Short mmCIF file of C-alpha atoms in Angstrom, two decimals:
data_model
loop_
_atom_site.label_atom_id
_atom_site.label_comp_id
_atom_site.label_asym_id
_atom_site.label_seq_id
_atom_site.Cartn_x
_atom_site.Cartn_y
_atom_site.Cartn_z
CA MET R 1 14.40 -31.91 1.40
CA PRO R 2 12.85 -30.80 -1.91
CA ARG R 3 9.83 -29.27 -0.18
CA ARG R 4 12.33 -27.53 2.42
CA ARG R 5 14.36 -26.30 -0.57
CA ARG R 6 11.29 -24.72 -2.17
CA VAL R 7 10.27 -23.05 1.13
CA ARG R 8 13.70 -21.50 1.49
CA ASN R 9 13.81 -20.32 -2.25
CA GLY R 10 10.45 -18.72 -1.77
CA LEU R 11 11.37 -16.95 1.56
CA ALA R 12 14.56 -15.82 -0.06
CA VAL R 13 12.63 -14.26 -3.21
CA LEU R 14 10.12 -12.47 -0.71
CA ALA R 15 13.23 -11.12 1.16
CA VAL R 16 14.72 -9.79 -2.03
CA LEU R 17 11.42 -8.23 -2.85
CA VAL R 18 10.82 -6.51 0.56
CA THR R 19 14.38 -5.22 0.64
CA GLY R 20 14.15 -3.94 -2.93
CA ALA R 21 10.83 -2.25 -2.18
CA ALA R 22 12.29 -0.61 0.94
CA VAL R 23 15.33 0.58 -0.89
CA MET R 24 13.16 2.07 -3.47
CA ALA R 25 10.75 3.80 -1.23
CA VAL R 26 13.81 5.33 0.62
CA LEU R 27 15.40 6.70 -2.45
CA SER R 28 12.17 7.91 -3.89
CA SER R 29 10.94 9.63 -0.69
CA GLY R 30 14.09 11.46 -0.31
CA SER R 31 12.57 14.32 -2.62
CA ARG R 32 9.21 14.13 -1.19
CA HIS R 33 8.27 16.24 1.79
CA GLY R 34 4.77 17.57 1.70
CA HIS R 35 2.22 20.28 0.80
CA LEU R 36 3.66 23.73 0.07
CA ASP R 37 7.13 22.36 1.01
CA PRO R 38 9.95 24.16 -0.92
CA ARG R 39 11.87 20.91 -0.77
CA SER R 40 9.23 18.95 -2.39
CA ALA R 41 9.10 18.08 -6.17
CA ASP R 42 5.54 16.86 -5.84
CA PRO R 43 2.60 18.79 -7.90
CA SER R 44 1.42 20.16 -4.55
CA GLY R 45 5.16 21.08 -3.46
CA SER R 46 6.91 24.33 -3.92
CA ARG R 47 10.51 23.39 -4.99
CA ALA R 48 10.29 25.19 -8.35
CA VAL R 49 9.73 28.61 -6.88
CA ALA R 50 12.34 28.13 -4.18
CA ALA R 51 14.69 27.02 -7.08
CA LEU R 52 13.87 30.27 -9.19
CA LEU R 53 14.39 32.46 -6.02
CA GLU R 54 17.72 30.91 -5.35
CA GLU R 55 18.78 31.64 -8.86
CA ARG R 56 18.10 35.39 -8.07
CA GLY R 57 19.99 35.44 -4.97
CA VAL R 58 17.27 34.75 -2.38
CA THR R 59 18.09 32.17 0.13
CA THR R 60 15.08 30.04 1.54
CA ARG R 61 15.10 28.76 5.15
CA VAL R 62 12.49 26.45 6.27
CA VAL R 63 11.28 26.55 9.89
CA THR R 64 8.34 24.54 11.53
CA THR R 65 7.61 26.43 14.92
CA ALA R 66 6.43 30.01 15.38
CA ARG R 67 9.35 30.77 17.68
CA GLU R 68 11.90 29.92 14.87
CA ALA R 69 9.77 32.13 12.57
CA ALA R 70 9.85 35.01 14.93
CA ALA R 71 13.53 34.70 15.52
CA ALA R 72 14.50 34.61 11.94
CA ALA R 73 12.30 37.59 10.89
CA GLY R 74 13.89 40.96 10.12
CA PRO R 75 14.30 43.83 8.01
CA GLY R 76 15.81 41.77 5.20
CA THR R 77 13.51 38.91 5.50
CA THR R 78 10.13 37.80 4.03
CA LEU R 79 8.38 35.59 6.39
CA LEU R 80 5.91 33.23 4.59
CA VAL R 81 3.03 31.75 6.74
CA THR R 82 1.74 28.79 4.78
CA SER R 83 -1.15 27.92 7.14
CA PRO R 84 -2.06 30.77 9.43
CA ASP R 85 -5.60 29.38 10.18
CA ARG R 86 -3.98 26.24 11.87
CA LEU R 87 -1.91 28.18 14.28
CA GLY R 88 -2.78 28.17 17.98
CA ALA R 89 -3.30 31.46 20.00
CA THR R 90 0.29 31.57 21.22
CA GLN R 91 1.80 30.99 17.84
CA ARG R 92 -0.30 33.72 16.32
CA SER R 93 0.71 36.16 18.87
CA ALA R 94 4.24 35.21 18.16
CA VAL R 95 3.87 35.76 14.46
CA ARG R 96 2.07 39.07 15.04
CA SER R 97 4.99 40.23 17.30
CA ALA R 98 7.37 39.49 14.64
CA MET R 99 5.48 41.32 11.84
CA ASP R 100 5.25 44.34 14.18
CA LEU R 101 8.82 44.48 15.09
CA SER R 102 10.84 42.97 12.13
CA GLY R 103 10.25 45.64 9.47
CA GLY R 104 10.21 42.96 6.71
CA ARG R 105 7.48 41.50 4.69
CA THR R 106 4.89 38.89 5.97
CA VAL R 107 2.96 36.91 3.51
CA LEU R 108 0.02 35.20 4.62
CA LEU R 109 -1.68 32.32 2.56
CA ALA R 110 -5.25 32.13 2.63
CA PRO R 111 -6.03 33.49 5.95
CA SER R 112 -9.58 33.56 7.08
CA GLU R 113 -11.69 34.29 10.28
CA PRO R 114 -9.67 32.14 12.75
CA SER R 115 -6.33 34.20 12.12
CA LEU R 116 -7.50 37.59 10.46
CA PRO R 117 -8.40 39.40 13.53
CA LEU R 118 -4.95 39.05 15.13
CA LEU R 119 -2.63 38.85 11.97
CA ALA R 120 -4.58 41.50 9.96
CA PRO R 121 -6.86 43.56 12.13
CA GLY R 122 -9.89 45.26 10.27
CA VAL R 123 -9.62 42.71 7.42
CA ARG R 124 -12.46 40.20 6.84
CA SER R 125 -12.77 37.57 4.38
CA ARG R 126 -15.80 37.82 1.83
CA GLY R 127 -16.08 34.16 0.79
CA SER R 128 -14.56 32.50 -2.36
CA ALA R 129 -13.59 33.95 -5.76
CA HIS R 130 -15.28 32.51 -8.84
CA PRO R 131 -13.07 33.08 -11.96
CA ASP R 132 -9.80 31.22 -11.65
CA VAL R 133 -7.71 33.63 -13.74
CA LEU R 134 -8.01 37.23 -12.58
CA ALA R 135 -6.43 40.63 -13.91
CA PRO R 136 -4.46 42.58 -11.39
CA ASP R 137 -6.52 45.83 -11.80
CA CYS R 138 -4.25 47.76 -9.49
CA THR R 139 -1.02 49.81 -9.24
CA LEU R 140 1.13 47.32 -7.24
CA PRO R 141 4.23 46.94 -9.23
CA ALA R 142 4.51 43.22 -8.63
CA ALA R 143 0.87 42.59 -9.88
CA THR R 144 1.16 44.80 -12.87
CA SER R 145 4.31 43.29 -14.15
CA ALA R 146 2.98 39.66 -13.47
CA GLY R 147 -0.43 40.48 -15.39
CA ARG R 148 -3.07 37.88 -15.07
CA ALA R 149 -2.65 34.97 -12.45
CA THR R 150 -4.73 32.17 -11.07
CA THR R 151 -5.53 33.99 -7.94
CA GLY R 152 -9.21 33.40 -8.05
CA THR R 153 -9.08 29.90 -6.59
CA GLY R 154 -9.29 31.02 -3.14
CA LEU R 155 -10.62 33.87 -0.79
CA ARG R 156 -11.63 37.39 -1.25
CA TYR R 157 -11.06 40.19 1.44
CA THR R 158 -12.41 43.46 2.51
CA THR R 159 -9.81 46.40 2.07
CA LEU R 160 -8.54 49.04 4.58
CA PRO R 161 -7.48 52.68 3.99
CA GLY R 162 -4.04 52.78 2.64
CA ALA R 163 -4.03 49.18 1.51
CA THR R 164 -3.39 47.98 -2.02
CA ALA R 165 -6.03 45.70 -3.41
CA CYS R 166 -5.33 43.60 -6.45
CA TYR R 167 -6.91 40.92 -8.48
CA PRO R 168 -10.52 41.61 -7.51
CA SER R 169 -13.28 39.12 -7.87
CA GLY R 170 -16.90 40.62 -7.48
CA GLY R 171 -15.61 43.79 -6.21
CA HIS R 172 -13.30 42.35 -3.38
CA PRO R 173 -9.58 41.53 -3.96
CA THR R 174 -7.85 38.25 -3.71
CA LEU R 175 -4.41 39.92 -2.91
CA LEU R 176 -4.22 42.80 -0.35
CA LEU R 177 -1.13 44.47 0.46
CA VAL R 178 -1.22 46.24 4.02
CA PRO R 179 1.76 48.64 4.76
CA SER R 180 2.95 48.99 8.34
CA GLY R 181 3.26 52.49 9.64
CA ARG R 182 5.76 51.88 12.44
CA THR R 183 8.64 49.85 11.05
CA GLY R 184 8.28 50.28 7.15
CA GLY R 185 7.37 46.53 6.53
CA ASP R 186 4.26 45.36 4.97
CA THR R 187 1.99 42.42 5.16
CA VAL R 188 0.55 40.67 2.04
CA LEU R 189 -2.61 38.59 2.13
CA LEU R 190 -2.84 36.17 -0.69
CA GLY R 191 -6.26 34.34 -0.77
CA THR R 192 -4.97 31.15 -2.53
CA GLU R 193 -1.67 29.09 -2.48
CA THR R 194 -2.01 28.22 -6.27
CA PRO R 195 0.53 30.54 -7.63
CA LEU R 196 3.26 28.72 -5.44
CA LEU R 197 2.60 25.08 -6.25
CA ASN R 198 4.62 23.33 -8.75
CA GLN R 199 1.70 22.20 -10.87
CA SER R 200 0.51 25.77 -11.55
CA LEU R 201 3.71 27.91 -11.19
CA ALA R 202 4.15 27.92 -15.10
CA LYS R 203 0.54 29.18 -15.82
CA GLU R 204 -0.38 32.80 -16.62
CA GLY R 205 1.79 35.06 -14.58
CA ASN R 206 1.92 32.90 -11.39
CA ALA R 207 5.82 32.55 -11.53
CA SER R 208 6.30 36.36 -11.81
CA LEU R 209 3.83 37.23 -9.01
CA ALA R 210 5.32 34.48 -6.70
CA LEU R 211 9.06 35.73 -7.41
CA GLN R 212 8.06 39.29 -6.73
CA LEU R 213 6.03 38.61 -3.57
CA LEU R 214 8.58 36.33 -2.01
CA GLY R 215 11.72 37.70 -3.40
CA SER R 216 11.71 41.54 -2.38
CA ARG R 217 14.09 40.64 0.53
CA PRO R 218 17.50 38.71 0.33
CA GLU R 219 16.16 35.93 2.69
CA LEU R 220 12.81 34.08 2.67
CA VAL R 221 11.66 32.25 5.87
CA TRP R 222 9.25 29.51 4.95
CA TYR R 223 7.19 28.72 7.89
CA LEU R 224 5.59 25.21 7.67
CA PRO R 225 3.66 24.90 11.08
CA SER R 226 4.31 21.68 12.77
CA LEU R 227 1.63 19.47 14.51
CA ALA R 228 2.77 21.02 17.89
CA ASP R 229 2.09 24.56 16.43
CA SER R 230 -1.20 23.61 15.25
CA ASP R 231 -4.44 24.39 17.07
CA PRO R 232 -6.43 21.13 17.87
CA ASP R 233 -9.71 22.86 16.70
CA THR R 234 -8.33 23.62 13.30
CA ALA R 235 -5.84 20.77 12.74
CA PRO R 236 -6.96 18.10 10.37
CA ASP R 237 -8.65 15.26 12.07
CA ALA R 238 -6.63 12.09 12.14
CA GLU R 239 -9.76 9.99 12.34
CA GLU R 240 -10.84 11.17 9.11
CA GLN R 241 -7.91 10.05 7.32
CA SER R 242 -7.80 6.94 5.38
CA LEU R 243 -5.28 4.15 5.54
CA PHE R 244 -3.55 5.57 2.37
CA ASP R 245 -3.32 9.07 3.75
CA LEU R 246 -1.34 7.63 6.74
CA ILE R 247 1.37 5.94 4.40
CA PRO R 248 4.44 8.08 4.25
CA ALA R 249 5.40 9.60 0.93
CA GLY R 250 7.05 7.35 -1.33
CA TRP R 251 5.69 4.10 0.24
CA SER R 252 2.38 4.10 -1.65
CA TRP R 253 4.55 3.49 -4.91
CA ALA R 254 6.68 0.92 -3.31
CA LEU R 255 3.71 -1.21 -1.98
CA LEU R 256 2.25 -1.16 -5.53
CA GLN R 257 5.62 -2.30 -6.90
CA LEU R 258 5.75 -5.04 -4.28
CA LEU R 259 2.25 -6.18 -4.95
CA VAL R 260 2.95 -6.48 -8.81
CA ALA R 261 6.28 -8.33 -7.99
CA GLY R 262 4.55 -10.59 -5.65
CA VAL R 263 2.00 -11.63 -8.16
CA LEU R 264 4.68 -12.24 -10.85
CA ALA R 265 6.57 -14.44 -8.21
CA ALA R 266 3.37 -16.30 -7.72
CA LEU R 267 2.81 -17.06 -11.38
CA TRP R 268 6.47 -17.93 -11.74
CA ARG R 269 6.11 -20.44 -8.85
CA ALA R 270 2.99 -21.69 -9.78
CA ARG R 271 2.83 -25.69 -10.55
CA ARG R 272 0.34 -25.43 -13.25
CA LEU R 273 -1.69 -22.78 -15.07
CA GLY R 274 -4.58 -24.98 -16.42
CA PRO R 275 -6.14 -28.31 -16.49
CA LEU R 276 -3.88 -31.47 -16.37
CA VAL R 277 -2.70 -32.58 -19.74
CA THR R 278 -1.94 -36.31 -20.46
CA GLU R 279 1.55 -36.71 -21.85
CA ARG R 280 3.28 -39.70 -23.14
CA LEU R 281 6.07 -40.95 -20.78
CA PRO R 282 9.44 -40.72 -22.22
CA VAL R 283 10.35 -44.11 -20.73
CA ALA R 284 8.11 -46.97 -20.16
CA ILE R 285 7.95 -48.44 -16.57
CA ARG R 286 6.85 -51.93 -15.77
CA ALA R 287 3.98 -52.30 -13.59
CA SER R 288 6.07 -54.55 -11.08
CA GLU R 289 8.45 -51.64 -10.80
CA ALA R 290 5.77 -49.12 -10.06
CA THR R 291 4.28 -51.53 -7.40
CA GLU R 292 7.77 -52.07 -5.83
CA GLY R 293 8.13 -48.44 -5.70
CA ARG R 294 4.78 -47.66 -3.96
CA ALA R 295 5.68 -50.51 -1.52
CA ARG R 296 8.90 -48.96 -0.47
CA LEU R 297 7.10 -45.66 0.00
CA TYR R 298 4.51 -47.41 2.29
CA ARG R 299 7.45 -49.18 4.08
CA LYS R 300 9.30 -45.96 4.45
CA ALA R 301 6.30 -44.10 5.95
CA ASP R 302 5.41 -47.11 8.17
CA ALA R 303 1.95 -46.97 6.71
CA ARG R 304 0.88 -50.58 7.21
CA ASP R 305 -2.76 -49.45 7.78
CA ARG R 306 -2.87 -47.81 4.35
CA ALA R 307 -1.23 -50.55 2.57
CA ALA R 308 -3.63 -53.27 4.12
CA THR R 309 -6.68 -50.98 3.16
CA VAL R 310 -5.57 -50.99 -0.47
CA LEU R 311 -4.91 -54.70 -0.64
CA ARG R 312 -8.19 -55.48 0.82
CA ALA R 313 -10.06 -53.04 -1.23
CA ALA R 314 -8.59 -54.02 -4.46
CA THR R 315 -9.43 -57.68 -3.52
CA ARG R 316 -13.08 -57.08 -2.59
CA GLU R 317 -13.57 -55.38 -5.89
CA ARG R 318 -12.19 -58.30 -7.93
CA LEU R 319 -14.04 -60.82 -5.84
CA ALA R 320 -17.37 -58.97 -6.22
CA ALA R 321 -17.10 -59.07 -9.97
CA LEU R 322 -16.37 -63.11 -9.82
CA VAL R 323 -19.24 -63.71 -7.62
CA GLY R 324 -21.78 -61.47 -9.22
CA VAL R 325 -22.01 -58.88 -6.39
CA PRO R 326 -22.75 -55.30 -7.89
CA PRO R 327 -19.55 -52.88 -7.65
CA THR R 328 -21.66 -50.72 -5.34
CA ARG R 329 -21.99 -53.39 -2.93
CA ALA R 330 -18.34 -54.78 -3.15
CA HIS R 331 -17.48 -53.25 0.15
CA ASP R 332 -20.61 -54.33 2.03
CA PRO R 333 -19.78 -57.38 4.35
CA ALA R 334 -23.33 -58.59 4.41
CA SER R 335 -23.36 -58.92 0.62
CA LEU R 336 -19.83 -59.87 -0.26
CA VAL R 337 -18.88 -62.38 2.54
CA SER R 338 -21.78 -64.62 2.00
CA ALA R 339 -21.49 -64.75 -1.86
CA VAL R 340 -17.65 -65.52 -1.52
CA SER R 341 -18.11 -68.26 1.16
CA ALA R 342 -20.72 -69.98 -1.13
CA ARG R 343 -17.83 -70.35 -3.77
CA LEU R 344 -15.40 -71.75 -1.43
CA THR R 345 -14.91 -75.54 -1.60
CA GLY R 346 -12.59 -75.83 1.27
CA THR R 347 -13.28 -75.63 5.13
CA SER R 348 -12.90 -71.84 5.19
CA ALA R 349 -15.62 -70.33 7.35
CA SER R 350 -17.44 -67.14 6.67
CA GLY R 351 -15.79 -65.54 9.92
CA ASP R 352 -12.42 -66.23 8.47
CA VAL R 353 -13.44 -64.53 5.10
CA THR R 354 -14.87 -61.59 7.21
CA ALA R 355 -11.57 -61.14 9.03
CA LEU R 356 -9.64 -61.52 6.03
CA LEU R 357 -11.54 -58.95 3.87
CA PHE R 358 -12.67 -56.44 6.68
CA GLY R 359 -10.23 -57.15 9.56
CA THR R 360 -8.08 -55.04 11.59
CA THR R 361 -4.55 -53.55 10.68
CA PRO R 362 -1.62 -55.90 10.61
CA SER R 363 0.64 -55.45 13.64
CA ASP R 364 3.92 -55.74 11.93
CA ASP R 365 5.45 -56.16 8.35
CA ALA R 366 5.31 -59.97 8.63
CA ALA R 367 1.64 -59.79 9.20
CA LEU R 368 1.11 -57.62 6.38
CA VAL R 369 3.00 -59.75 4.09
CA ALA R 370 0.84 -62.89 5.46
CA LEU R 371 -2.30 -60.88 4.60
CA ALA R 372 -1.40 -60.35 1.14
CA ASP R 373 -0.62 -64.04 0.70
CA HIS R 374 -3.96 -65.03 2.11
CA LEU R 375 -5.99 -62.55 0.02
CA ASP R 376 -4.25 -63.93 -3.13
CA ALA R 377 -4.94 -67.58 -2.11
CA LEU R 378 -8.61 -66.72 -1.36
CA GLU R 379 -9.07 -64.96 -4.73
CA ARG R 380 -7.24 -67.84 -6.49
CA GLU R 381 -9.55 -70.34 -4.74
CA VAL R 382 -12.59 -68.20 -5.88
CA ARG R 383 -11.48 -68.09 -9.46
CA THR R 384 -11.06 -71.90 -9.83
CA SER R 385 -14.04 -72.96 -7.89
#
């Protein structure tokens, strides 16, 4: 029963730890969504810029498909496409149609060769910029009022006639505004996502630049392409992701807390943390009581074989010391039986001594008691011979 009770207690503790970890993971993951997500407070999220836009009366709507993005685009909206290179051909066409017909603003984050021919015809990427912080060096009001910004952490572009090129690096802009001649809208190519991230929004003029690029219209459509909208050739390869990449947000901290709690529980339940230490017993127990207690345990377990083995082994060791047999040969029948038989004065034969000291297991309790009596008589006879 004590052992079962310990097992139940351990399982109860484990259940409490698992439940607590699950609850903490759910609570902590409620504010974690992902990279560039306006609902995420992570360093790589964009909740901060969404909150600042909301204070200025700009509502943010998150969509995950090109169809939703195209349907939501209009003259009073800014359509932000966070990963244009990951879109499939059908999704790029839908976004292109929305750009041509909406009359609003479209902001493309770090588009490159896969998406530029359709989404920004005539524009080409010119590799990565080198300085992190760049000056605007243009007449675009959003850039001149923002001042220096960390736009040099991404791509550079070639320019077009009528386009406004800002934040140049090596003669090529990292921000390009291309007006639409038919509908009055415009398209902004921003070579980096850095100004929109929580971790860098407060640096340089990033906050001002992000608010002016995304807040020129009363509604912001934030397009986060889902896996279904991604091009298989450009989507991240799941086989290259590690196990920790596949763990949902929030669960990594919960697993760490569960591991620490498990280690602490193991230390708490450990029986001993070092070598055995000899201590004085609070109560002296007589040898006869200890013997009776062990005998009751043997009887409860029906361990006649073990009891007979202990009785015979102890008798052999004592007889060996009486007849001069070395302790290492005490359990050798050839050495011990002959020496013991030579000390007997009665009619006991060596065969009887062998059966007594090295015989089989008693069949019942009465036979075990008889064995103990015969061993005691044999030892007494040897002592008195």
